[in-house]
Amino acid sequence: MTFQLLQPTSLAEACALLAAAPHDAVPIAGGTDLLSEIRDGTAEPSTLVALDSISDAGLTGISGTPDGGLLIGALTTIADIAAHDGIRSHYAALAQATAGLATPQVRNLGTLGGNLNQRPRCWYYRHPLTVCLKRGGDRCYAVQGLGKYLCVTGGDRCFIVHPSDTAVALTALGASVSIASPDGERTVAIADYFVGPDVDLLRENILQPGELLAAVSLPAPAAGQRSVYLKAQERESGDFALVSVAAALAVVDGVITDASVVLGGVAPTPYRASGTEDYLRGRSVSGVSTSDAGDLAIADPRPLPDNAYKLPMASNLTARAVSTLLAGG
Ligand SMILES: Cc1cc2nc3c(=O)[nH]c(=O)nc-3n(C[C@H](O)[C@H](O)[C@H](O)COP(=O)(O)OP(=O)(O)OC[C@H]3O[C@@H](n4cnc5c(N)ncnc54)[C@H](O)[C@@H]3O)c2cc1C
């Protein structure tokens, strides 16, 4: 297929170009996901708006914020995030999520903005000949088909899982995102950025036509905070999560003062394991049963016929994450 490539030099210009053609123009960053969608016929934009020609400060790179946190520009590559000293020391879950994601080639080209906005990997959605609900069709083929990799909770007519490892880690770390629009910029908690099929079958986030994700900010880590990212996958490299967990615990004087536990691979959006968090918060480290913490991970399981294996996997991975953090890992 043919398309035109536009190369704006500012975020404002990029937003204006996207707003002018809401159904035909899409942003392109590293192209590692979008170009395969175009090649496979699952996306057919007539216009690509390149982000790498934009020179606005903060769109690329990682810098400190006045409150002791970090600001990561949307065009920062996955490889640069994985290698950043401040992220490796203070936000281990994000460092581990980025270091283990995809392949070296994808990490060198792929950007944070592209990773958070990549489209689902459901093979019915990605198949050129099956026009499923997510592509404006009239049915979900997975319901009668193969659901091995799909969600075990939160599905509603469509049963995708959110594919991004960084989304899971950033949600657990309490990040927020800056959204550039033709009218300026707004900031929302990343937990409110993603939407499931119950809210919108066609999109996975709250971006409106003409809007772009500009940056992600991480708050300063709480006192005594440690975090970890664990991922179960079929192949050792280049594979998406069957189930993943990002956990951040703050431990002060032997007591868990805060707990944030988020799962990937189980729901259409990063899934907050509220039961596990409630169990851990305020509990002394010596009083924690990691298997109890793991068993509480998914409160409302609704597996498809062939993916119930994800439930014990989620419990075990959560238990292991908690145990790793309480052991000082
Ligand atoms: C072999 C392979 C294995 C992979 N394994 C994993 C994995 O294990 N875990 C994982 O998380 N990911 C994985 N991925 C996905 C990969 O990480 C993404 O393809 C990559 O991060 C996308 O970044 P990009 O800059 O290339 O995005 P692009 O391909 O340029 O864009 C992707 C999507 O995001 C939109 N977009 C890009 N930037 C912005 C922005 N700033 N604001 C709004 N929308 C934007 C585009 O319009 C497009 O729809 C894998 C990909 C491949 C090819």
Tab-separated table of C-alpha atoms and ligand atoms in Angstrom:
chain	number	residue	atom	x	y	z
A	1	MET	CA	0.000	0.000	0.000
A	2	THR	CA	1.111	3.597	-0.467
A	3	PHE	CA	1.133	6.369	2.124
A	4	GLN	CA	2.609	9.805	2.490
A	5	LEU	CA	5.153	10.583	5.220
A	6	LEU	CA	4.907	13.966	6.912
A	7	GLN	CA	7.794	15.246	9.024
A	8	PRO	CA	6.647	17.949	11.456
A	9	THR	CA	9.278	19.782	13.479
A	10	SER	CA	7.211	20.461	16.608
A	11	LEU	CA	4.693	18.589	18.753
A	12	ALA	CA	2.117	21.294	18.037
A	13	GLU	CA	2.532	20.794	14.286
A	14	ALA	CA	2.326	16.997	14.653
A	15	CYS	CA	-0.890	17.274	16.682
A	16	ALA	CA	-2.386	19.642	14.105
A	17	LEU	CA	-1.558	17.228	11.254
A	18	LEU	CA	-3.104	14.315	13.143
A	19	ALA	CA	-6.200	16.321	14.062
A	20	ALA	CA	-6.679	17.377	10.436
A	21	ALA	CA	-7.018	13.748	9.264
A	22	PRO	CA	-8.386	11.820	12.261
A	23	HIS	CA	-9.226	8.659	10.316
A	24	ASP	CA	-6.262	8.522	7.945
A	25	ALA	CA	-3.168	9.834	9.738
A	26	VAL	CA	-1.237	7.972	12.448
A	27	PRO	CA	1.987	8.800	14.268
A	28	ILE	CA	5.071	6.696	13.648
A	29	ALA	CA	8.033	6.491	16.021
A	30	GLY	CA	10.447	3.550	15.591
A	31	GLY	CA	8.005	1.784	13.261
A	32	THR	CA	8.658	-1.680	14.748
A	33	ASP	CA	4.960	-2.308	15.346
A	34	LEU	CA	3.208	0.040	12.939
A	35	LEU	CA	5.135	-1.043	9.847
A	36	SER	CA	4.325	-4.702	10.488
A	37	GLU	CA	0.661	-3.770	10.848
A	38	ILE	CA	0.804	-1.958	7.504
A	39	ARG	CA	2.665	-4.857	5.881
A	40	ASP	CA	0.092	-7.344	7.183
A	41	GLY	CA	-2.853	-5.182	6.175
A	42	THR	CA	-4.198	-4.672	9.692
A	43	ALA	CA	-3.535	-0.915	9.462
A	44	GLU	CA	-4.092	1.100	6.287
A	45	PRO	CA	-3.210	4.720	7.056
A	46	SER	CA	-2.850	7.065	4.095
A	47	THR	CA	-0.564	9.388	6.097
A	48	LEU	CA	2.202	8.721	8.589
A	49	VAL	CA	3.222	11.572	10.870
A	50	ALA	CA	6.870	10.995	11.801
A	51	LEU	CA	7.780	11.855	15.375
A	52	ASP	CA	11.555	11.614	14.995
A	53	SER	CA	11.716	14.942	13.117
A	54	ILE	CA	10.305	16.826	16.137
A	55	SER	CA	12.792	18.926	18.073
A	56	ASP	CA	10.740	19.827	21.195
A	57	ALA	CA	12.780	19.522	24.394
A	58	GLY	CA	11.890	16.529	26.528
A	59	LEU	CA	10.519	14.339	23.740
A	60	THR	CA	13.706	12.270	23.685
A	61	GLY	CA	15.849	11.376	26.688
A	62	ILE	CA	15.583	11.011	30.450
A	63	SER	CA	15.916	13.877	32.920
A	64	GLY	CA	15.379	14.518	36.618
A	65	THR	CA	12.238	16.306	37.864
A	66	PRO	CA	12.149	18.897	40.690
A	67	ASP	CA	10.410	16.420	43.034
A	68	GLY	CA	13.191	13.848	42.692
A	69	GLY	CA	11.498	11.715	40.040
A	70	LEU	CA	12.350	11.142	36.381
A	71	LEU	CA	10.838	12.356	33.118
A	72	ILE	CA	11.157	10.010	30.140
A	73	GLY	CA	10.408	11.434	26.702
A	74	ALA	CA	8.113	9.342	24.519
A	75	LEU	CA	10.787	8.996	21.818
A	76	THR	CA	13.359	7.541	24.219
A	77	THR	CA	14.310	4.067	23.053
A	78	ILE	CA	13.637	0.971	25.121
A	79	ALA	CA	17.401	0.248	25.078
A	80	ASP	CA	18.227	3.672	26.536
A	81	ILE	CA	15.719	3.169	29.350
A	82	ALA	CA	17.126	-0.283	30.146
A	83	ALA	CA	20.657	1.134	30.326
A	84	HIS	CA	19.895	4.273	32.394
A	85	ASP	CA	21.701	4.271	35.742
A	86	GLY	CA	18.951	6.123	37.645
A	87	ILE	CA	16.295	3.707	36.375
A	88	ARG	CA	18.412	0.674	37.177
A	89	SER	CA	19.083	1.934	40.721
A	90	HIS	CA	15.671	3.323	41.702
A	91	TYR	CA	13.075	1.774	39.379
A	92	ALA	CA	14.265	-1.821	39.004
A	93	ALA	CA	10.885	-3.032	37.714
A	94	LEU	CA	11.123	-0.712	34.710
A	95	ALA	CA	14.789	-1.552	34.097
A	96	GLN	CA	13.984	-5.272	34.148
A	97	ALA	CA	10.843	-4.883	31.996
A	98	THR	CA	12.761	-2.975	29.311
A	99	ALA	CA	15.895	-5.134	29.427
A	100	GLY	CA	13.905	-8.324	28.854
A	101	LEU	CA	11.509	-6.995	26.241
A	102	ALA	CA	11.506	-8.136	22.592
A	103	THR	CA	14.947	-8.424	20.953
A	104	PRO	CA	18.027	-6.141	20.883
A	105	GLN	CA	17.011	-4.869	17.436
A	106	VAL	CA	13.502	-3.920	18.607
A	107	ARG	CA	14.845	-2.366	21.811
A	108	ASN	CA	17.265	-0.195	19.799
A	109	LEU	CA	14.565	1.136	17.466
A	110	GLY	CA	11.393	0.875	19.553
A	111	THR	CA	10.413	3.831	21.695
A	112	LEU	CA	8.574	4.138	24.984
A	113	GLY	CA	5.664	5.940	23.282
A	114	GLY	CA	5.428	3.202	20.663
A	115	ASN	CA	5.620	0.479	23.289
A	116	LEU	CA	2.774	1.958	25.324
A	117	ASN	CA	0.629	2.558	22.234
A	118	GLN	CA	1.380	-0.641	20.305
A	119	ARG	CA	-1.685	-2.523	19.132
A	120	PRO	CA	-2.772	-5.880	20.583
A	121	ARG	CA	-1.136	-9.129	19.529
A	122	CYS	CA	-4.307	-11.256	19.377
A	123	TRP	CA	-3.741	-13.374	16.274
A	124	TYR	CA	-7.326	-12.886	15.084
A	125	TYR	CA	-6.904	-9.100	15.242
A	126	ARG	CA	-3.528	-9.396	13.476
A	127	HIS	CA	-4.785	-11.743	10.741
A	128	PRO	CA	-5.360	-9.921	7.446
A	129	LEU	CA	-8.466	-11.989	6.643
A	130	THR	CA	-10.344	-11.850	9.956
A	131	VAL	CA	-12.063	-8.537	10.493
A	132	CYS	CA	-12.777	-8.914	14.188
A	133	LEU	CA	-14.651	-6.597	16.566
A	134	LYS	CA	-11.476	-4.610	17.235
A	135	ARG	CA	-11.171	-3.859	13.545
A	136	GLY	CA	-14.792	-2.829	13.226
A	137	GLY	CA	-16.146	-6.300	12.403
A	138	ASP	CA	-19.113	-8.031	13.986
A	139	ARG	CA	-17.553	-10.848	16.034
A	140	CYS	CA	-14.685	-12.024	18.189
A	141	TYR	CA	-13.189	-15.106	16.533
A	142	ALA	CA	-11.362	-16.113	19.713
A	143	VAL	CA	-14.597	-17.018	21.506
A	144	GLN	CA	-15.033	-20.076	19.283
A	145	GLY	CA	-11.344	-20.316	18.460
A	146	LEU	CA	-7.992	-20.387	20.230
A	147	GLY	CA	-7.703	-18.301	23.369
A	148	LYS	CA	-4.450	-19.618	24.804
A	149	TYR	CA	-2.761	-16.195	24.857
A	150	LEU	CA	-5.821	-14.093	25.636
A	151	CYS	CA	-7.216	-12.605	28.834
A	152	VAL	CA	-8.466	-14.423	31.909
A	153	THR	CA	-10.243	-11.416	33.379
A	154	GLY	CA	-11.697	-8.127	32.172
A	155	GLY	CA	-12.751	-9.321	28.714
A	156	ASP	CA	-15.963	-7.900	27.287
A	157	ARG	CA	-16.865	-9.127	23.772
A	158	CYS	CA	-13.129	-8.785	22.924
A	159	PHE	CA	-10.497	-10.725	24.915
A	160	ILE	CA	-7.136	-9.145	24.130
A	161	VAL	CA	-4.343	-8.784	26.638
A	162	HIS	CA	-2.342	-5.597	26.809
A	163	PRO	CA	0.978	-6.398	25.138
A	164	SER	CA	3.277	-3.789	26.705
A	165	ASP	CA	5.760	-4.777	29.402
A	166	THR	CA	6.562	-1.139	30.191
A	167	ALA	CA	2.870	-0.375	30.814
A	168	VAL	CA	2.770	-2.962	33.610
A	169	ALA	CA	5.972	-1.735	35.276
A	170	LEU	CA	5.047	1.942	34.968
A	171	THR	CA	1.583	1.331	36.431
A	172	ALA	CA	3.098	-0.404	39.464
A	173	LEU	CA	5.567	2.466	39.872
A	174	GLY	CA	2.790	5.077	39.917
A	175	ALA	CA	3.818	6.855	36.706
A	176	SER	CA	1.819	9.535	34.950
A	177	VAL	CA	1.745	10.453	31.264
A	178	SER	CA	1.792	13.810	29.493
A	179	ILE	CA	-0.508	14.015	26.513
A	180	ALA	CA	0.093	16.670	23.850
A	181	SER	CA	-2.972	17.896	21.988
A	182	PRO	CA	-3.817	20.746	19.617
A	183	ASP	CA	-4.995	22.688	22.709
A	184	GLY	CA	-1.896	22.123	24.859
A	185	GLU	CA	-0.808	19.434	27.255
A	186	ARG	CA	-2.592	17.421	29.969
A	187	THR	CA	-1.328	14.894	32.491
A	188	VAL	CA	-3.108	11.741	33.653
A	189	ALA	CA	-2.130	8.824	35.880
A	190	ILE	CA	-0.977	5.977	33.659
A	191	ALA	CA	-3.528	3.739	35.384
A	192	ASP	CA	-6.217	5.932	33.769
A	193	TYR	CA	-4.548	5.983	30.342
A	194	PHE	CA	-5.497	2.485	29.195
A	195	VAL	CA	-9.066	1.435	28.442
A	196	GLY	CA	-10.515	-2.019	27.943
A	197	PRO	CA	-13.096	-3.230	25.410
A	198	ASP	CA	-15.874	-2.480	27.904
A	199	VAL	CA	-15.079	1.224	27.333
A	200	ASP	CA	-14.003	1.188	23.674
A	201	LEU	CA	-13.711	-1.843	21.410
A	202	LEU	CA	-11.567	-0.053	18.836
A	203	ARG	CA	-8.933	1.641	20.989
A	204	GLU	CA	-6.774	0.710	23.965
A	205	ASN	CA	-6.170	4.144	25.460
A	206	ILE	CA	-7.770	7.528	25.999
A	207	LEU	CA	-5.922	9.411	23.232
A	208	GLN	CA	-8.306	11.497	21.153
A	209	PRO	CA	-7.719	12.388	17.480
A	210	GLY	CA	-4.819	14.852	17.312
A	211	GLU	CA	-3.304	13.737	20.617
A	212	LEU	CA	0.107	12.218	21.226
A	213	LEU	CA	1.824	10.730	24.213
A	214	ALA	CA	4.683	13.161	24.873
A	215	ALA	CA	6.372	11.906	28.051
A	216	VAL	CA	6.087	9.669	31.095
A	217	SER	CA	7.010	10.824	34.585
A	218	LEU	CA	7.979	8.643	37.476
A	219	PRO	CA	7.503	9.905	41.035
A	220	ALA	CA	10.436	9.820	43.446
A	221	PRO	CA	10.595	6.360	44.997
A	222	ALA	CA	9.014	6.160	48.479
A	223	ALA	CA	11.251	5.549	51.488
A	224	GLY	CA	12.273	1.890	51.601
A	225	GLN	CA	10.814	1.137	48.151
A	226	ARG	CA	12.044	-1.790	46.099
A	227	SER	CA	10.546	-3.099	42.883
A	228	VAL	CA	10.787	-6.091	40.595
A	229	TYR	CA	9.404	-7.279	37.229
A	230	LEU	CA	8.959	-10.975	36.484
A	231	LYS	CA	7.698	-12.375	33.199
A	232	ALA	CA	6.627	-15.864	32.158
A	233	GLN	CA	7.091	-16.417	28.432
A	234	GLU	CA	7.323	-19.380	26.075
A	235	ARG	CA	10.545	-18.379	24.322
A	236	GLU	CA	13.543	-16.889	26.072
A	237	SER	CA	13.758	-13.850	23.811
A	238	GLY	CA	11.509	-11.882	21.488
A	239	ASP	CA	8.365	-13.110	23.198
A	240	PHE	CA	5.423	-11.401	24.833
A	241	ALA	CA	4.355	-12.224	28.379
A	242	LEU	CA	2.062	-15.148	29.057
A	243	VAL	CA	1.786	-13.522	32.461
A	244	SER	CA	3.953	-10.834	34.030
A	245	VAL	CA	3.977	-9.075	37.365
A	246	ALA	CA	5.474	-5.781	38.493
A	247	ALA	CA	5.584	-5.266	42.236
A	248	ALA	CA	6.803	-2.302	44.257
A	249	LEU	CA	6.910	-2.599	48.038
A	250	ALA	CA	7.989	0.013	50.583
A	251	VAL	CA	9.297	-1.571	53.770
A	252	VAL	CA	10.070	0.586	56.808
A	253	ASP	CA	11.215	-0.951	60.130
A	254	GLY	CA	10.060	-4.408	59.071
A	255	VAL	CA	6.560	-3.278	58.068
A	256	ILE	CA	5.194	-3.005	54.523
A	257	THR	CA	4.053	0.597	54.365
A	258	ASP	CA	2.995	0.513	50.720
A	259	ALA	CA	2.380	-2.148	48.091
A	260	SER	CA	1.688	-1.829	44.390
A	261	VAL	CA	1.232	-5.035	42.400
A	262	VAL	CA	0.197	-5.069	38.739
A	263	LEU	CA	-0.153	-8.000	36.344
A	264	GLY	CA	0.348	-8.177	32.583
A	265	GLY	CA	-0.857	-10.848	30.172
A	266	VAL	CA	-4.092	-11.455	32.069
A	267	ALA	CA	-6.423	-8.584	31.117
A	268	PRO	CA	-7.019	-6.069	28.300
A	269	THR	CA	-5.265	-3.407	30.421
A	270	PRO	CA	-2.572	-3.686	33.103
A	271	TYR	CA	-4.397	-5.431	35.962
A	272	ARG	CA	-4.045	-4.149	39.518
A	273	ALA	CA	-3.861	-7.025	42.001
A	274	SER	CA	-5.800	-5.151	44.681
A	275	GLY	CA	-6.334	-8.264	46.814
A	276	THR	CA	-2.590	-8.831	47.055
A	277	GLU	CA	-1.934	-5.155	47.764
A	278	ASP	CA	-4.549	-5.055	50.548
A	279	TYR	CA	-3.104	-8.207	52.077
A	280	LEU	CA	0.441	-6.785	52.102
A	281	ARG	CA	-0.158	-3.173	53.145
A	282	GLY	CA	0.495	-2.621	56.848
A	283	ARG	CA	1.640	-6.226	57.428
A	284	SER	CA	4.950	-7.017	59.078
A	285	VAL	CA	7.412	-8.712	56.770
A	286	SER	CA	7.644	-11.698	59.104
A	287	GLY	CA	3.862	-12.164	58.950
A	288	VAL	CA	3.608	-12.455	55.169
A	289	SER	CA	2.627	-15.739	53.535
A	290	THR	CA	3.826	-15.289	49.962
A	291	SER	CA	1.492	-18.013	48.717
A	292	ASP	CA	-1.490	-16.235	50.310
A	293	ALA	CA	-0.342	-13.009	48.649
A	294	GLY	CA	-0.135	-14.845	45.314
A	295	ASP	CA	-3.516	-16.542	45.672
A	296	LEU	CA	-5.193	-13.137	45.998
A	297	ALA	CA	-3.728	-11.797	42.732
A	298	ILE	CA	-6.760	-12.207	40.468
A	299	ALA	CA	-10.024	-11.429	42.215
A	300	ASP	CA	-12.422	-12.067	39.357
A	301	PRO	CA	-11.106	-14.894	37.128
A	302	ARG	CA	-13.051	-15.617	33.940
A	303	PRO	CA	-10.723	-17.734	31.816
A	304	LEU	CA	-11.493	-18.900	28.293
A	305	PRO	CA	-11.634	-22.681	27.716
A	306	ASP	CA	-7.911	-23.013	26.937
A	307	ASN	CA	-6.176	-20.388	29.062
A	308	ALA	CA	-6.982	-21.265	32.687
A	309	TYR	CA	-3.283	-22.216	32.993
A	310	LYS	CA	-2.659	-18.466	33.437
A	311	LEU	CA	-4.356	-18.414	36.856
A	312	PRO	CA	-1.836	-20.545	38.789
A	313	MET	CA	0.890	-18.873	36.752
A	314	ALA	CA	-0.294	-15.454	37.969
A	315	SER	CA	-0.474	-16.648	41.587
A	316	ASN	CA	2.959	-18.235	41.484
A	317	LEU	CA	4.617	-15.296	39.735
A	318	THR	CA	3.061	-12.863	42.227
A	319	ALA	CA	4.205	-15.007	45.172
A	320	ARG	CA	7.700	-15.111	43.704
A	321	ALA	CA	7.776	-11.335	43.175
A	322	VAL	CA	6.725	-10.694	46.790
A	323	SER	CA	9.210	-13.220	48.088
A	324	THR	CA	12.012	-11.680	45.987
A	325	LEU	CA	11.287	-8.201	47.343
A	326	LEU	CA	10.947	-9.295	50.966
A	327	ALA	CA	14.259	-11.121	50.659
A	328	GLY	CA	15.798	-7.789	49.664
A	329	GLY	CA	16.009	-8.466	45.908
B	1	LIG	C1	9.632	-9.579	17.538
B	1	LIG	C2	8.985	-8.615	18.487
B	1	LIG	C3	8.906	-8.948	19.831
B	1	LIG	C4	8.308	-8.063	20.741
B	1	LIG	N1	8.250	-8.402	22.071
B	1	LIG	C5	7.732	-7.522	22.958
B	1	LIG	C6	7.697	-7.825	24.328
B	1	LIG	O1	8.134	-8.867	24.785
B	1	LIG	N2	7.157	-6.895	25.173
B	1	LIG	C7	6.668	-5.706	24.724
B	1	LIG	O2	6.219	-4.895	25.541
B	1	LIG	N3	6.690	-5.405	23.422
B	1	LIG	C8	7.224	-6.268	22.542
B	1	LIG	N4	7.252	-5.960	21.219
B	1	LIG	C9	6.657	-4.711	20.777
B	1	LIG	C10	7.707	-3.636	20.652
B	1	LIG	O3	8.203	-3.324	21.922
B	1	LIG	C11	7.043	-2.453	19.996
B	1	LIG	O4	6.934	-2.802	18.628
B	1	LIG	C12	7.819	-1.169	20.118
B	1	LIG	O5	8.061	-0.801	21.442
B	1	LIG	C13	7.025	-0.072	19.441
B	1	LIG	O6	7.776	1.112	19.450
B	1	LIG	P1	7.975	1.925	18.110
B	1	LIG	O7	8.651	3.188	18.503
B	1	LIG	O8	8.642	1.113	17.072
B	1	LIG	O9	6.460	2.187	17.731
B	1	LIG	P2	5.758	2.338	16.309
B	1	LIG	O10	5.736	1.033	15.608
B	1	LIG	O11	6.297	3.495	15.587
B	1	LIG	O12	4.283	2.696	16.817
B	1	LIG	C14	3.500	1.728	17.491
B	1	LIG	C15	2.104	2.296	17.708
B	1	LIG	O13	2.153	3.353	18.631
B	1	LIG	C16	1.697	4.582	18.053
B	1	LIG	N5	2.598	5.592	18.602
B	1	LIG	C17	3.948	5.612	18.551
B	1	LIG	N6	4.421	6.641	19.269
B	1	LIG	C18	3.352	7.297	19.778
B	1	LIG	C19	3.199	8.436	20.625
B	1	LIG	N7	4.249	9.115	21.108
B	1	LIG	N8	1.951	8.831	20.964
B	1	LIG	C20	0.868	8.140	20.501
B	1	LIG	N9	0.950	7.048	19.702
B	1	LIG	C21	2.188	6.628	19.350
B	1	LIG	C22	1.789	4.374	16.544
B	1	LIG	O14	0.826	5.137	15.843
B	1	LIG	C23	1.506	2.882	16.437
B	1	LIG	O15	0.110	2.621	16.466
B	1	LIG	C24	7.818	-6.825	20.284
B	1	LIG	C25	7.897	-6.483	18.933
B	1	LIG	C26	8.477	-7.366	18.043
B	1	LIG	C27	8.546	-6.968	16.584
